[in-house]
mmCIF file of C-alpha atoms in Angstrom:
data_model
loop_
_atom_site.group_PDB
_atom_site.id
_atom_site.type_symbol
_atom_site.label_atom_id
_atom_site.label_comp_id
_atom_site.label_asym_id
_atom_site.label_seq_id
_atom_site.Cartn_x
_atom_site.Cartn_y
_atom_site.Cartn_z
ATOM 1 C CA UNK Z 18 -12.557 3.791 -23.468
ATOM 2 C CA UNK Z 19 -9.192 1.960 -22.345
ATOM 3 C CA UNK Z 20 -8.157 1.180 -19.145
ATOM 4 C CA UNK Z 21 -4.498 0.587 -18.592
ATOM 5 C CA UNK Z 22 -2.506 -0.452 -15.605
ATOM 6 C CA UNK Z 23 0.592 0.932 -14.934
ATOM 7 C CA UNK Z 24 2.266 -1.742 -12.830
ATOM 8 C CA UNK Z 25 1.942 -4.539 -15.696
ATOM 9 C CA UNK Z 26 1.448 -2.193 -18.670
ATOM 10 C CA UNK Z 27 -1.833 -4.096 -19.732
ATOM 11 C CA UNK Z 28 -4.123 -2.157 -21.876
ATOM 12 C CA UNK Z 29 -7.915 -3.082 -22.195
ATOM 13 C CA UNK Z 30 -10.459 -1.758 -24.331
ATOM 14 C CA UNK Z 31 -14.051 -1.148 -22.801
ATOM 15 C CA UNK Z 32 -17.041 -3.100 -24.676
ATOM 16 C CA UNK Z 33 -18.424 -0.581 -27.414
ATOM 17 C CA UNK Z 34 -21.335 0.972 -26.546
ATOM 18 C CA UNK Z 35 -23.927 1.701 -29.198
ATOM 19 C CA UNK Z 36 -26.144 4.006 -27.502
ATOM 20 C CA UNK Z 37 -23.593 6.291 -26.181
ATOM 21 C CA UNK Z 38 -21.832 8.423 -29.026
ATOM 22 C CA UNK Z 39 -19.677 10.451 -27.015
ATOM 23 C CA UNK Z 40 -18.201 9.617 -23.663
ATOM 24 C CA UNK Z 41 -17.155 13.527 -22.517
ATOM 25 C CA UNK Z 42 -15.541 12.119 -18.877
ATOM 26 C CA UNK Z 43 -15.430 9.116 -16.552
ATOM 27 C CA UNK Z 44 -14.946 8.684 -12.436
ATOM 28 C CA UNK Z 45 -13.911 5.588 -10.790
ATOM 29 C CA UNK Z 46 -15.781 5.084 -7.688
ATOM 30 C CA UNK Z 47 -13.806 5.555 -4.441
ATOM 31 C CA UNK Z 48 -13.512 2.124 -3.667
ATOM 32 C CA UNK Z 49 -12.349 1.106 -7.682
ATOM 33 C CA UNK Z 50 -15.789 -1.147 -8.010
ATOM 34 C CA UNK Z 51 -16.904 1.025 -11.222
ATOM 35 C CA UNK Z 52 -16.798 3.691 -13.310
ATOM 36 C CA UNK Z 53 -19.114 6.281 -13.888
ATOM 37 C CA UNK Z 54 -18.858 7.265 -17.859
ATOM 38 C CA UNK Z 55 -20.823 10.761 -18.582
ATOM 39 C CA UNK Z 56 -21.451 11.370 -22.494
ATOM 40 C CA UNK Z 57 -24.351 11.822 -25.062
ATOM 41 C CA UNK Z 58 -26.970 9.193 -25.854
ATOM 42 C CA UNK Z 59 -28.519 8.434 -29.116
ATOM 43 C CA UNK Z 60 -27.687 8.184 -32.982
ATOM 44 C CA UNK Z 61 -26.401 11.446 -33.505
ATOM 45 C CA UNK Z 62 -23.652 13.897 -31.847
ATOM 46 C CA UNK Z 63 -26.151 15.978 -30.056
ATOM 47 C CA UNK Z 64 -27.998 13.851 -28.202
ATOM 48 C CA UNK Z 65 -29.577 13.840 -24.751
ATOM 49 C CA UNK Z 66 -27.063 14.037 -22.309
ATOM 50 C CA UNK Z 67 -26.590 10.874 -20.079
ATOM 51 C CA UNK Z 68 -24.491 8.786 -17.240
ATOM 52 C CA UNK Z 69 -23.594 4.857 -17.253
ATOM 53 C CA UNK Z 70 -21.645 3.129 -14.765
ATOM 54 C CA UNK Z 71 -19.693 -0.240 -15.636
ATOM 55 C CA UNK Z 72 -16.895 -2.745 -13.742
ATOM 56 C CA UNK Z 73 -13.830 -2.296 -14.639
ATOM 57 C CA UNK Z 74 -13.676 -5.545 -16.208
ATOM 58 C CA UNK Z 75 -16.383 -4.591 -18.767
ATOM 59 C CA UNK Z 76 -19.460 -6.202 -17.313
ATOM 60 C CA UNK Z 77 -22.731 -4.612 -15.721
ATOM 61 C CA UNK Z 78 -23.562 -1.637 -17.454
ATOM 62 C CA UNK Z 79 -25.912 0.216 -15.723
ATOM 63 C CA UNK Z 80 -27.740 3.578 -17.168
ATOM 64 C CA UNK Z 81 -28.160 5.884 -14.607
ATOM 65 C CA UNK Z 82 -29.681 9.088 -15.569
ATOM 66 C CA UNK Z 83 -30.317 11.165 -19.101
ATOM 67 C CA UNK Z 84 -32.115 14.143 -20.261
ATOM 68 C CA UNK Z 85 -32.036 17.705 -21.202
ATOM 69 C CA UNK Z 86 -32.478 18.704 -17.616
ATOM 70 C CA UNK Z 87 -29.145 18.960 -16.488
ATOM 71 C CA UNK Z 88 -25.978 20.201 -18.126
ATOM 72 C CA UNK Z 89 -23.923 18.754 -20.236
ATOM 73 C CA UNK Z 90 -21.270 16.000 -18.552
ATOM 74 C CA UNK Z 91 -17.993 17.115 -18.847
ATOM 75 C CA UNK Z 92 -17.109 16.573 -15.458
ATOM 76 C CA UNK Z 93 -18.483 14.001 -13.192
ATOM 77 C CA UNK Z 94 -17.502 12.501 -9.748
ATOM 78 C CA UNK Z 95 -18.622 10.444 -7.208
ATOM 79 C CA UNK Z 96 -20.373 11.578 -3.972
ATOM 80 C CA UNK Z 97 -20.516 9.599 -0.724
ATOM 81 C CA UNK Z 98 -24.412 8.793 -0.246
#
């Protein structure tokens, strides 16, 4: 995952994550704190489903939510609580 901002051009890369094979889709929270990253957990393509959030700067992952019981994440947003 890469971030890049337009205004300066800068380009970062995201910290690799080793427990999440494939990151389907990602949200930024309304008010640009973090990003919600949707994808599949585990060794193999095929795992459980699963949501992270991060800061944009790379720090503070935070699992949210995995398992079988909901669909597969292709396309996640934010919702005000």
């Amino acid at each position: 995952i890469r971030i890049l901002t337009i205004a300066s051009g800068e380009e970062r890369r995201m910290p690799d994550w080793p427990d999440l094979v494939t990151p389907n889709d990602l949200a930024w929270s309304p008010d640009g704190s973090r990003i919600a990253v949707a994808g599949f957990r585990g060794g193999a393509l095929g795992g459980p489903p699963a949501i992270w959030t991060i800061k944009p700067d790379g720090s503070d992952r935070r699992f949210v939510r995995q398992g079988y019981g909901f669909p597969a994440p292709t396309a996640i947003t934010w919702q005000p609580r």
